Short mmCIF file of C-alpha atoms in Angstrom, two decimals:
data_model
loop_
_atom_site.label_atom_id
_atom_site.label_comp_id
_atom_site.label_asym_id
_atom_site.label_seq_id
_atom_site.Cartn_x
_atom_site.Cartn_y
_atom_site.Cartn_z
CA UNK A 202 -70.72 81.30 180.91
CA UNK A 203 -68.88 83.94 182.64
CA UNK A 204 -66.96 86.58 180.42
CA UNK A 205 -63.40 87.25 181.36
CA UNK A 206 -63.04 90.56 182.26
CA UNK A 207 -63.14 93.86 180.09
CA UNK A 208 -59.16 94.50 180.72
CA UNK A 209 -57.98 91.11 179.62
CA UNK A 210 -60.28 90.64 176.21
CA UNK A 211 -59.46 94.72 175.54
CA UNK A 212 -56.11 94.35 175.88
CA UNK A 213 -55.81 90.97 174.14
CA UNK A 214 -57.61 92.86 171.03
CA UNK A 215 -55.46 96.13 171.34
CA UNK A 216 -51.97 93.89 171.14
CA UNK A 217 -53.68 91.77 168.36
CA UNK A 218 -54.64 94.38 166.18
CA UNK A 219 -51.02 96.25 167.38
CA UNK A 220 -49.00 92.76 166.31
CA UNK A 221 -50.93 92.39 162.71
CA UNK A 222 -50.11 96.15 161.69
CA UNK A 223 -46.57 96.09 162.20
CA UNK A 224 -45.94 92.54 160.54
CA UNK A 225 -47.86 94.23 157.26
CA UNK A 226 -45.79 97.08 157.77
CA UNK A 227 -42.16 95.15 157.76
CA UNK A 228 -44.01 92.32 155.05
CA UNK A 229 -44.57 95.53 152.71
CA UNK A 230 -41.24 97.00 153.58
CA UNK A 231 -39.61 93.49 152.83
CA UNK A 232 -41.58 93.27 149.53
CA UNK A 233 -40.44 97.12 148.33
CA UNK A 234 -43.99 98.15 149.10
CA UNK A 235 -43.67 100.55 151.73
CA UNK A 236 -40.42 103.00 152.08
CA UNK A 237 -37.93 104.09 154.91
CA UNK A 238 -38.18 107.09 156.86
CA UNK A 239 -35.68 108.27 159.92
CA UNK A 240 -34.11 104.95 159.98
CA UNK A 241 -37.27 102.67 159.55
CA UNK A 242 -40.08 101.26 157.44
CA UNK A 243 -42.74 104.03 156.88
CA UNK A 244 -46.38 103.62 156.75
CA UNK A 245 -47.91 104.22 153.70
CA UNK A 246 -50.86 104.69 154.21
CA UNK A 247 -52.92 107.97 155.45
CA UNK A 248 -55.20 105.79 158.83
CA UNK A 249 -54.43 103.31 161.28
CA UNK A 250 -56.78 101.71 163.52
CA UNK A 251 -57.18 103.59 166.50
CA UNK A 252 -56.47 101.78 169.40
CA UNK A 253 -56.39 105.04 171.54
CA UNK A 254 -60.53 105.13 170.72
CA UNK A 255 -61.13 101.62 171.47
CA UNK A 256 -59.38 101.91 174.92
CA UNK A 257 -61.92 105.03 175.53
CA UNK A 258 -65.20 103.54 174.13
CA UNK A 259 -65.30 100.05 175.41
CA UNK A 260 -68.70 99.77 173.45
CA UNK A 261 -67.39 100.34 170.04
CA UNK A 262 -64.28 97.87 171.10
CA UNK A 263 -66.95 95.12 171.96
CA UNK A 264 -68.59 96.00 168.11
CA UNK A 265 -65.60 95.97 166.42
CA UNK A 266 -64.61 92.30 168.11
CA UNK A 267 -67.85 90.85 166.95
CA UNK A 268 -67.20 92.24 163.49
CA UNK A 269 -63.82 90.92 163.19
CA UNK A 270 -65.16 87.38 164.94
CA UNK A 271 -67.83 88.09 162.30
CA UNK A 272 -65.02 88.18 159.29
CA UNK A 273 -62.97 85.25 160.26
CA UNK A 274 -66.02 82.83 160.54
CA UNK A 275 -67.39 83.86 156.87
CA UNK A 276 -63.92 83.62 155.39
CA UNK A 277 -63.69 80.22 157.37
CA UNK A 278 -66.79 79.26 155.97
CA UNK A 279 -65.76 80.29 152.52
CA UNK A 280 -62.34 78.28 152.74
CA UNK A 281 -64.70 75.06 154.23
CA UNK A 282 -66.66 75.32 151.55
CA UNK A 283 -64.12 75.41 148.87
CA UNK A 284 -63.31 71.61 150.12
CA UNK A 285 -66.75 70.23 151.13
CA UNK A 286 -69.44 70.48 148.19
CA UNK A 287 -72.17 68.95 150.01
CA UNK A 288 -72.40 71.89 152.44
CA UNK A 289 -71.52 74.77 150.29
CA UNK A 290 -74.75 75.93 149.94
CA UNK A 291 -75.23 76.22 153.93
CA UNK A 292 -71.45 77.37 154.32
CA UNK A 293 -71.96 80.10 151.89
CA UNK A 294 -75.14 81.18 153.60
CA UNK A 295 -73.68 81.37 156.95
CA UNK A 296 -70.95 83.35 155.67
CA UNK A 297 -73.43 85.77 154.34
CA UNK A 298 -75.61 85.83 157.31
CA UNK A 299 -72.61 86.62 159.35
CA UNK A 300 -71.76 89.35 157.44
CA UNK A 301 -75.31 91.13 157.35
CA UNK A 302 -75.49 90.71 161.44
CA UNK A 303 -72.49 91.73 162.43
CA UNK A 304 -72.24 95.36 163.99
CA UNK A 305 -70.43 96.96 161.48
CA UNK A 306 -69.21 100.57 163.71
CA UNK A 307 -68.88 103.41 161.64
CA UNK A 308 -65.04 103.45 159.90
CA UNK A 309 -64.66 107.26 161.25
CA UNK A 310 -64.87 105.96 164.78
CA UNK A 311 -61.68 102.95 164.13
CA UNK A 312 -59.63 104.26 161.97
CA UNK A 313 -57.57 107.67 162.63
CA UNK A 314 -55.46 109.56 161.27
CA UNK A 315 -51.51 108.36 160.43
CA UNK A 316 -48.43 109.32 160.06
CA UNK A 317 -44.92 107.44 158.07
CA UNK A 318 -43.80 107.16 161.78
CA UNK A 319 -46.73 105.71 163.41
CA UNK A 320 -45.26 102.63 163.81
CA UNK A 321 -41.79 103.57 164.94
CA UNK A 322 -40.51 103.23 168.39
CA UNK A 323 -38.38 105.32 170.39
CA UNK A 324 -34.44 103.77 169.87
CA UNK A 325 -33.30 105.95 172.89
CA UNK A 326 -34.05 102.80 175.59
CA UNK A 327 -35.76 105.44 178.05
CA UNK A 328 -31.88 105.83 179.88
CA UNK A 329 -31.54 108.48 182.58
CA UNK A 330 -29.00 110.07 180.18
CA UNK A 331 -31.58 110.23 177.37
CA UNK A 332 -34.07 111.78 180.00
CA UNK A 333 -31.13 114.46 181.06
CA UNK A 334 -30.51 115.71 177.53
CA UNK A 335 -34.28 115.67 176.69
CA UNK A 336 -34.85 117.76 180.16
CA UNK A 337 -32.48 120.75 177.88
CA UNK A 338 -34.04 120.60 175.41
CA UNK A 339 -37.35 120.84 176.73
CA UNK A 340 -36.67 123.74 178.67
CA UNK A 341 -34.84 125.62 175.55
CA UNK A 342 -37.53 124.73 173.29
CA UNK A 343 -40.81 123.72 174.71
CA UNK A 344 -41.10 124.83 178.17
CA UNK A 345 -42.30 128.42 176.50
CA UNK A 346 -45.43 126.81 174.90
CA UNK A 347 -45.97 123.61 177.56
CA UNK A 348 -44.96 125.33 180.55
CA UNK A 349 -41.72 123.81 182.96
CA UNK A 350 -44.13 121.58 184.90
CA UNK A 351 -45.89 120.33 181.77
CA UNK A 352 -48.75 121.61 182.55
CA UNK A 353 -49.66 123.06 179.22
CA UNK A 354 -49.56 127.14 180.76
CA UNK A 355 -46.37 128.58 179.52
CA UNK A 356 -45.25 132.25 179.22
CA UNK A 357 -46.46 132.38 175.55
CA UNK A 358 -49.20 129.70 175.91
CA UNK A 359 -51.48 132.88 176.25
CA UNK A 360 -50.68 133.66 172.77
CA UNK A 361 -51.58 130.47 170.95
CA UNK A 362 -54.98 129.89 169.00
CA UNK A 363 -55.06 126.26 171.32
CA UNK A 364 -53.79 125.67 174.85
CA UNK A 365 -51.13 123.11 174.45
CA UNK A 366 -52.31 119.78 175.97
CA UNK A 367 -51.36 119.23 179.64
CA UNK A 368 -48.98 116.25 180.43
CA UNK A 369 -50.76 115.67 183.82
CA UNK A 370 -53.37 113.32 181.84
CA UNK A 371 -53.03 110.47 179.75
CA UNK A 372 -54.18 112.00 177.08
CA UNK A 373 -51.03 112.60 175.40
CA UNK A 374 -49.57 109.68 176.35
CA UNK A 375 -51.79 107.47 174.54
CA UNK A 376 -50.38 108.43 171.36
CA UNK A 377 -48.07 106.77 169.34
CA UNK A 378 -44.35 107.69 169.95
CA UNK A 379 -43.55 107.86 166.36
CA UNK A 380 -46.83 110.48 165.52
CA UNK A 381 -45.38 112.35 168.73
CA UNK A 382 -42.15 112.34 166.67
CA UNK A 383 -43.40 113.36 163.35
CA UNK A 384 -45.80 115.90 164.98
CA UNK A 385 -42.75 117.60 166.90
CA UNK A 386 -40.17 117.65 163.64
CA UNK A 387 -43.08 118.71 161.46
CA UNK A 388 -45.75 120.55 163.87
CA UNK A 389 -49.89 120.48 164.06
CA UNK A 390 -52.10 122.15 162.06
CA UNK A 391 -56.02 122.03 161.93
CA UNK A 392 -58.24 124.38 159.61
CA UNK A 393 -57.45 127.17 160.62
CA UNK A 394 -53.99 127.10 160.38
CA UNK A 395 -50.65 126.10 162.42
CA UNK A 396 -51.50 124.73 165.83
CA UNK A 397 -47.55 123.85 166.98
CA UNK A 398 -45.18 124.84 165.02
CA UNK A 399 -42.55 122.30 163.87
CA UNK A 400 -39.08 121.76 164.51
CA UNK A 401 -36.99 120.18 161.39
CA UNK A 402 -34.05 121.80 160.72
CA UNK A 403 -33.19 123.05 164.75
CA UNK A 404 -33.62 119.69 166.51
CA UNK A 405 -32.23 116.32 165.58
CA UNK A 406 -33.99 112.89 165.68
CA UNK A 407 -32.24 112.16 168.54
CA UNK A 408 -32.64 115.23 170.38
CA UNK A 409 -36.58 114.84 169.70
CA UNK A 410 -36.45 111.27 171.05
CA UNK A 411 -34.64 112.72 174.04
CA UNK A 412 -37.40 115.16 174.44
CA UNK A 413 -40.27 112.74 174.42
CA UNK A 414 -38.41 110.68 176.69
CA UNK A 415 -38.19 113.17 179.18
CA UNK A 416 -42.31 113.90 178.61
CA UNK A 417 -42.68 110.88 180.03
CA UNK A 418 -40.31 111.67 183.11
CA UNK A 419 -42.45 115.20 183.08
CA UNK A 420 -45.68 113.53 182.73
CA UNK A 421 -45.26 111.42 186.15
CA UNK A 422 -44.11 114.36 187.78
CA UNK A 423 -46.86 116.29 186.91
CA UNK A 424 -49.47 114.05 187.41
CA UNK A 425 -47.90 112.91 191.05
CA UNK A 426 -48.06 116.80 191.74
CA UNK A 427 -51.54 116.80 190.49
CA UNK A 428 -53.31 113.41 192.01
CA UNK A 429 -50.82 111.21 194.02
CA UNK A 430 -50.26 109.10 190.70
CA UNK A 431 -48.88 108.47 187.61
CA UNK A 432 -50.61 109.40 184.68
CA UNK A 433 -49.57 106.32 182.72
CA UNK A 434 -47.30 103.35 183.31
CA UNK A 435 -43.35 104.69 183.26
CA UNK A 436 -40.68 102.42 182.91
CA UNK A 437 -37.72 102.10 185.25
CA UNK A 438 -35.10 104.26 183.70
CA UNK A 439 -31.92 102.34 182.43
CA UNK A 440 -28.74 103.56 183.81
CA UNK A 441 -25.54 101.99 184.50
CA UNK A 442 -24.78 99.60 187.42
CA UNK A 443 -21.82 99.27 190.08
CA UNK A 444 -22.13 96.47 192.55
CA UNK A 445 -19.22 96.53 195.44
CA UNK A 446 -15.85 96.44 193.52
CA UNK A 447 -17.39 94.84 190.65
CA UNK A 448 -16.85 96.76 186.89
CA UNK A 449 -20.04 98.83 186.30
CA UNK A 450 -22.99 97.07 183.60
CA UNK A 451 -25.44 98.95 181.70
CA UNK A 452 -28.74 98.13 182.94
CA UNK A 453 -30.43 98.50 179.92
CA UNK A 454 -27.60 95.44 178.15
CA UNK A 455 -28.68 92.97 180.78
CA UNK A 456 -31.91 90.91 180.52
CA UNK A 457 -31.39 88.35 182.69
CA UNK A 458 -33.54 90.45 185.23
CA UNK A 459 -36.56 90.69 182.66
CA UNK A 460 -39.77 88.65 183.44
CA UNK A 461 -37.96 87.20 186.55
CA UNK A 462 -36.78 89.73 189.14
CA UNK A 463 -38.38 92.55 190.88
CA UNK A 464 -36.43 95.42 191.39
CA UNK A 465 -36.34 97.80 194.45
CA UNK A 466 -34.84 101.74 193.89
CA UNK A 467 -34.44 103.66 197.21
CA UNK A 468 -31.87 107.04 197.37
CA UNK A 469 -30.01 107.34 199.76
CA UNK A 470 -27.57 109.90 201.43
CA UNK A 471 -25.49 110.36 204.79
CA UNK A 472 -28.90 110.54 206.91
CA UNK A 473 -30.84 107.15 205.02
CA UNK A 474 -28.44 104.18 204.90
CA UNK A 475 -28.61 101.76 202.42
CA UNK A 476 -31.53 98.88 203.49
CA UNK A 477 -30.45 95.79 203.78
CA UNK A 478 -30.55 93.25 200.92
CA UNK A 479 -34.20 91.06 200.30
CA UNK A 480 -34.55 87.82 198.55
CA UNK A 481 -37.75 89.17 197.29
CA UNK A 482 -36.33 91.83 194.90
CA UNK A 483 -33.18 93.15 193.85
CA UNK A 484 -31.90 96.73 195.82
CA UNK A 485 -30.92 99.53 193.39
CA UNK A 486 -29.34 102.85 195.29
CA UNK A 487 -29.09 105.54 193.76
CA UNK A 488 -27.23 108.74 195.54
CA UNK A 489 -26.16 112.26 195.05
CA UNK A 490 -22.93 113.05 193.84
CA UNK A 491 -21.60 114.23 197.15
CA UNK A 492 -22.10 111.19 198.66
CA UNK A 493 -19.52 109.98 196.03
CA UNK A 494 -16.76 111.43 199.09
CA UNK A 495 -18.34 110.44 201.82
CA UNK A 496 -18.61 106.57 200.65
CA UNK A 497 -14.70 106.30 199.49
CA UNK A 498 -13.64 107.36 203.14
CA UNK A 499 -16.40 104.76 204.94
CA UNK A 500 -14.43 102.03 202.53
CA UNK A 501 -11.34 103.12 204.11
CA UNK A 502 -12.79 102.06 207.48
CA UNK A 503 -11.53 99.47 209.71
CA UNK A 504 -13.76 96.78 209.40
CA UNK A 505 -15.54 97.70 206.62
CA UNK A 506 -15.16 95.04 203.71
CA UNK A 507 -16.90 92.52 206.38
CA UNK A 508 -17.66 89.20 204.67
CA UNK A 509 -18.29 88.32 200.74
CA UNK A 510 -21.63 88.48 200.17
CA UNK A 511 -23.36 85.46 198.46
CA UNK A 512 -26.91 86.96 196.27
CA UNK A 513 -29.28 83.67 195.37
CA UNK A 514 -31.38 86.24 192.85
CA UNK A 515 -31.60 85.20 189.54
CA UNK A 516 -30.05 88.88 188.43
CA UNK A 517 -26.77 87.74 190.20
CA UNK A 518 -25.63 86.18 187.18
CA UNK A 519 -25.67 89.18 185.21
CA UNK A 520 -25.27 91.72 187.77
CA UNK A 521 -23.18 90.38 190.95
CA UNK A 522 -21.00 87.55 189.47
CA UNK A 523 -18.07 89.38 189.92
CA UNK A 524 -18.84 91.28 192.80
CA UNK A 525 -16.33 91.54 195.70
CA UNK A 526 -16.14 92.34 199.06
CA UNK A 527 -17.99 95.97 199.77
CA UNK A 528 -20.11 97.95 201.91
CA UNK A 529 -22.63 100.75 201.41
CA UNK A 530 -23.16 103.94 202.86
CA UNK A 531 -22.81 102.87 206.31
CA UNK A 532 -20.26 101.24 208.48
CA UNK A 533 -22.25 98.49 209.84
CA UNK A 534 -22.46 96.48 206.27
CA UNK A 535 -23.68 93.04 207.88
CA UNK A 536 -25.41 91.45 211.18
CA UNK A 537 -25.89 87.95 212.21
CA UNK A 538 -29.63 89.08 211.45
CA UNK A 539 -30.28 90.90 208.82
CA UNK A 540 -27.71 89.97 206.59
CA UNK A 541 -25.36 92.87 204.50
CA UNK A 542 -26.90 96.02 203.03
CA UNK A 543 -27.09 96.26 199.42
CA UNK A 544 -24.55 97.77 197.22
CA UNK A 545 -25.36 98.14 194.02
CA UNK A 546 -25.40 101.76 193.23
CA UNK A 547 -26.77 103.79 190.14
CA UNK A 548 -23.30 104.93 188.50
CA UNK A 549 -24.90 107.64 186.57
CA UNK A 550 -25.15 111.21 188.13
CA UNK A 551 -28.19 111.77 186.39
CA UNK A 552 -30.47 109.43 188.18
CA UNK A 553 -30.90 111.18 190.95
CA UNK A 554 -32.70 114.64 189.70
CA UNK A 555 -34.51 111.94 187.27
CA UNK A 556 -36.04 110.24 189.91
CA UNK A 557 -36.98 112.72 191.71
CA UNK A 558 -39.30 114.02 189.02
CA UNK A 559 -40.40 110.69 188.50
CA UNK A 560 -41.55 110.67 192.35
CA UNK A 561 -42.77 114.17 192.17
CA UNK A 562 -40.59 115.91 194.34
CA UNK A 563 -37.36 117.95 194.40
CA UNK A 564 -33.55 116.73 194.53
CA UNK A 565 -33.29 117.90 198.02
CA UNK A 566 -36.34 116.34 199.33
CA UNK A 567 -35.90 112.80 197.37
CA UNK A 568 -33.57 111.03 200.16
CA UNK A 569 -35.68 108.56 201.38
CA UNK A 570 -37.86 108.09 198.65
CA UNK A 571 -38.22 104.15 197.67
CA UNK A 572 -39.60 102.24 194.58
CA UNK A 573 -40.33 99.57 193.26
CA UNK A 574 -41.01 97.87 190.01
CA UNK A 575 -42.41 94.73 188.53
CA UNK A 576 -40.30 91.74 186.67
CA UNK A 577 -41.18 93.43 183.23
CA UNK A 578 -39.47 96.19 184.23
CA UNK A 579 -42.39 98.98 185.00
CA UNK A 580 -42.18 101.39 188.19
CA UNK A 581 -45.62 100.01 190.07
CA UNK A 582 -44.98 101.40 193.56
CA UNK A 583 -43.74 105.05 195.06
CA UNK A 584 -43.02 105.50 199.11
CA UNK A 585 -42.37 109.03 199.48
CA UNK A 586 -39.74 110.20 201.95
CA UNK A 587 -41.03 109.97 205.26
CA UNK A 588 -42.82 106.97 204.86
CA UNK A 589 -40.84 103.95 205.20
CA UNK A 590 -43.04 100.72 204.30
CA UNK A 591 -46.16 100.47 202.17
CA UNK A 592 -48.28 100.08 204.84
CA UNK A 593 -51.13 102.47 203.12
CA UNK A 594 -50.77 100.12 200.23
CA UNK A 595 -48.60 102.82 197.18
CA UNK A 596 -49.70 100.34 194.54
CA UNK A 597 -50.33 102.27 190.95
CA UNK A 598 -51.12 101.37 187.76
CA UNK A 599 -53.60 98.87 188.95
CA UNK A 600 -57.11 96.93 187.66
CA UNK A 601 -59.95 97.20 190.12
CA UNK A 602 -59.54 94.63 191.92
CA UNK A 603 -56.58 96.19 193.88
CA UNK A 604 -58.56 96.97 197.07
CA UNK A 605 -59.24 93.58 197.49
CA UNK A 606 -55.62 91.91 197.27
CA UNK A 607 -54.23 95.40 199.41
CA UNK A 608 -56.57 93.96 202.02
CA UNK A 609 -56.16 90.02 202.02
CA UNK A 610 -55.39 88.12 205.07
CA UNK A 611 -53.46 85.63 204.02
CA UNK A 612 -50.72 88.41 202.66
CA UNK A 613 -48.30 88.33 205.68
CA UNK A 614 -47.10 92.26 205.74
CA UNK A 615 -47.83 95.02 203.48
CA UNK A 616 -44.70 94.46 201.40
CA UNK A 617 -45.57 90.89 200.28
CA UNK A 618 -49.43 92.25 199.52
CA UNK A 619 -47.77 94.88 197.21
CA UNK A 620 -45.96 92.11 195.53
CA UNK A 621 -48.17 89.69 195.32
CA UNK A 622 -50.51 92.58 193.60
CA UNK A 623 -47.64 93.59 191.22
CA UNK A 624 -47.64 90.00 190.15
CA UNK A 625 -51.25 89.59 189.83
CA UNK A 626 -51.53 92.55 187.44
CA UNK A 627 -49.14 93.23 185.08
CA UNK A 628 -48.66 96.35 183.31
CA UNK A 629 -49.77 95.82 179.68
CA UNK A 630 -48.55 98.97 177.79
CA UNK A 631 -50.08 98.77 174.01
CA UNK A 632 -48.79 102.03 171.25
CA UNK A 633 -51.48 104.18 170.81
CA UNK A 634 -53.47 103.25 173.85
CA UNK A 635 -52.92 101.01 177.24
CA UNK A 636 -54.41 98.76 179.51
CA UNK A 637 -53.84 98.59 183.25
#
């Protein structure tokens, strides 16, 4: 019997044990048990089970499985037994014998330390406005320690008893966002002493939400500079959306796109025109606010509102329903060909300096720049300015087996083998550790 690979059972253990610790959390919080803290239910007690070791030491993973296969068939063999006399005596025993041979791993190596926000998630909804306030307060309050580029090598870092962790691994990632938050508000210490000092009292919750949401942002961006990659999987940014003529939508209020349509971001500016629209995926542009002027007078062309423009996506619904006549940032909006360009535009002047750290690279130089990410939402592919196509593949956050679906025949272009790959492999992003 072959095994299914280590990703899938990992993962499928990481979201299990995930799923079971938050329903006891909001069952105790129902029941009175367990408090509130910041706005949710607080965990009450002092260790979790550490999914962030698990996701390092496949070993003690595969030991802890057996012992928790190793629980549930003595406590079914308990409850059998309750009903079937005859073969108590056996049930009992196997329930025993299960017990003694199961691996047992050492509690120190499964459990970790928690927090009363381990379990709470960030309520920002990682928007590019979010990102933009966290970006402040960063700089005014962490860049000192961290460093601007996250790398952990500040102006006062020098100073410090520790180096502060660098964001260009995914070491810091993997934690929890709610022990980020309560170690931020109420610092780090160790034995000998303060190790980060807290922050309770000059930042808000939502200004530390902010924050972590733009570590994220920072933590691409550093690890692009660093390797060519992101660190960990980074969701696409919600902002809100203006298609043609069409009132603008909030990105983040419309589902209709999630777990059924790809999405494809590319900035553009005088010099790269907006592509033209693909049945495959739905075209996001996002722009500089310059380029604000120089669209409004390229509307005022003759000629320019050329055709309605019919979308057969399933995001028209929520996006394009009301969409009217429009062009983008060129004159020639349509060919017998090709089709129309897309026009759906990112109507938030942040997104454009937020991208660009997300693709590593400065305003100036992000014009050009395309991605793309998957129908659950997640940024999977990056081609950088200058490099139009995915012809060298640009596929991250991938399982191993991404060479070999890069490289199949029957894909028929580069594009459709990126696709197909995205598909293939979805992100699975689990608190407190992940799984590509």
């Amino acid at each position: 019997m072959t095994l299914p690979p280590t990703h899938v059972w990992l993962n499928a253990l990481l979201l299990g044990l995930q799923s079971v610790q938050a329903a006891l959390l909001w069952a105790l919080h129902a029941l009175g048990i367990a408090g509130e803290t910041h706005g949710a239910p607080a965990w009450p007690w002092d260790s979790r089970i550490a999914g962030e070791n698990l996701i390092i030491d496949v070993a003690l993973a595969r030991q802890f499985a057996w012992t928790l296969a190793a629980l549930a068939f003595a406590v079914a063999c308990v409850l059998i037994a309750i009903f079937w006399r005859r073969a108590r005596r056996w049930l009992i025993a196997a329930a025993i014998a299960s017990l003694v041979f199961a691996p047992w791993p050492s509690s120190s190596l499964w459990l970790t330390a928690a927090v009363p926000t381990s379990f709470h998630t960030n309520p920002s909804g990682f928007t590019v406005e979010s990102i933009a306030r966290g970006s402040h307060v960063y700089a005014a309050q962490c860049a000192a320690c961290h460093g601007a580029d996250g790398r952990g090598e500040g102006p006062q870092a020098a100073a410090l008893r520790r180096w502060p962790p660098t964001m260009a691994s995914a070491l810091l990632s993997r934690r929890a966002d709610g022990e980020l938050f309560w170690h931020v508000l109420y610092g780090m210490r160790d034995d000998a002493g303060v190790t980060m000092p807290g922050f309770t009292g000059r930042l808000s919750d939502k200004e530390i939400w902010a924050a972590l949401d733009y570590m994220r942002v920072l933590s691409a961006s550093a690890g692009m500079a660093a390797g060519g990659s992101w660190p960990v999987p980074i969701a696409l940014p919600a902002l809100t959306v203006t298609c043609g003529d069409a009132p603008a939508r909030s990105l983040s209020q419309l589902s209709q796109w999630r777990g059924t349509q790809r999405v494809r971001v590319v900035a553009v500016d005088a010099r790269h025109p907006a592509p033209f629209e693909d049945p495959r995926f739905l075209t996001l542009l996002i722009r500089r606010d310059e380029t604000a002027v120089f669209d409004t007078r390229l509307r005022a062309l003759p000629g320019a509102a050329a055709g309605v423009r019919r979308v057969s996506a399933p995001l028209a619904d929520g996006l394009r329903a009301t969409a009217r006549p429009a062009i983008a940032t060129t004159v020639a909006s349509t060919t017998t060909t090709l089709g129309a360009r897309a026009d759906c535009f990112a109507d938030s002047p942040e997104a454009w300096p937020v991208f660009a750290q997300i693709a590593g690279t400065t305003p100036d130089d992000l014009a050009g720049t395309e991605w793309l990410a998957d129908r659950d939402g997640w940024l999977r592919a990056l081609a950088p300015a200058g490099k139009r196509g995915w012809a060298d593949g640009g596929l991250l956050c991938t399982t191993s087996s991404v060479a070999a679906s890069l490289t199949s025949p029957a894909a028929p272009d580069p594009l459709s083998a990126t696709l197909r790959q995205m598909d293939n492999e979805p992100v699975r992003f689990i608190k407190g550790g992940f799984v590509h």
